[in-house]
Amino acid sequence: MIRKVVSLLLGALAVPQAAQAEADNAGTDDTWMVYDRAGVNGHPLVVVARTGNAEAESLLREGLVTGVSCRAAAGNVNENGMPQGTDRIYALEDRLLGARTLVEAGGMHVASVTGDGQRRMFYVHRDPVDLGAIVSAMPVAGFACDVCAVTDRQSLIALVTPTALERQLNGDQSVIASLQKQGDDGHAPRKTNFWFYGDKQSLASLSVYLKPRGFTVDHTLKDPAGVVLSREMAVDLTEFRSITPVLVDAVGRFGVEYDGWETFVVRPISAP
């Protein structure tokens, strides 16, 4: 499930402000998620994957899959294997996305993967479709683009399916970005609440397990049964890259549901 971001509007006062920002796991709408994976020789891959679309997920498993690869020319790749100038590929991506032949085949774009010296775009469809003519008619400066057969479907599915940790970190990033738009860089420590649901014994065990990591019980919930744990902490990406894996592991360990976090938006004092 994807997370929503809820934030209360701030008044236009020249003093530190506070408002709630919340990340949770509600919702299954069609959306795009960005996360990192490791590629060849440990070089990073940036994956942009479509999530929450039942038809796309079904076609990815059982339909037809076409890949379009645009490999950067020599000297057009940085030390991490990332191709440079990928904005030149945008026009081709737009053309493929709106191609009548793809639409008539019941096709859709499900993922793009950048790294290892190339950008790969993946399309699923019900009926056979030939994207080669479009790719050949739209050369991209600095790249050699061609249509690639997807020979290992299971590896592709694993690559473009975000893990529970990646989904949660994506939600964390969304909230942090919302805080930053409101003038809060997240560096200031503040009380942050984390919401969990499950049976009472499992929640009690979770609370004990997380106590050495700085979590204390703020209050319990009755219907449905839950607990809100609090922690004094910064709310920047560095902090969540450290603590979110602990939380994702913990909910799996104790069989409970993690329903996100909330905190206060803190803005610095403005000059008179």
PDB file of C-alpha atoms in Angstrom, residues 16-19 179 182-186 188 190 264-268:
ATOM      1  CA  PRO A  16       8.644  28.704  15.362  1.00  0.00           C
ATOM      2  CA  GLN A  17       5.572  26.915  14.100  1.00  0.00           C
ATOM      3  CA  ALA A  18       4.312  23.381  14.602  1.00  0.00           C
ATOM      4  CA  ALA A  19       1.865  21.337  12.588  1.00  0.00           C
ATOM      5  CA  LEU A 179       8.156  19.072   5.628  1.00  0.00           C
ATOM      6  CA  GLN A 182       7.010  24.021   4.696  1.00  0.00           C
ATOM      7  CA  GLY A 183      10.445  25.256   5.741  1.00  0.00           C
ATOM      8  CA  ASP A 184      11.388  22.340   7.997  1.00  0.00           C
ATOM      9  CA  ASP A 185      14.686  20.646   7.127  1.00  0.00           C
ATOM     10  CA  GLY A 186      13.970  17.892   9.655  1.00  0.00           C
ATOM     11  CA  ALA A 188      15.755  19.546  14.758  1.00  0.00           C
ATOM     12  CA  ARG A 190      11.302  16.525  18.119  1.00  0.00           C
ATOM     13  CA  PHE A 264       5.323  18.331  14.148  1.00  0.00           C
ATOM     14  CA  VAL A 265       6.511  20.662  11.438  1.00  0.00           C
ATOM     15  CA  VAL A 266       9.112  22.941  13.004  1.00  0.00           C
ATOM     16  CA  ARG A 267      10.161  26.117  11.263  1.00  0.00           C
ATOM     17  CA  PRO A 268      13.057  28.317  12.385  1.00  0.00           C
TER      18      PRO A 268
END
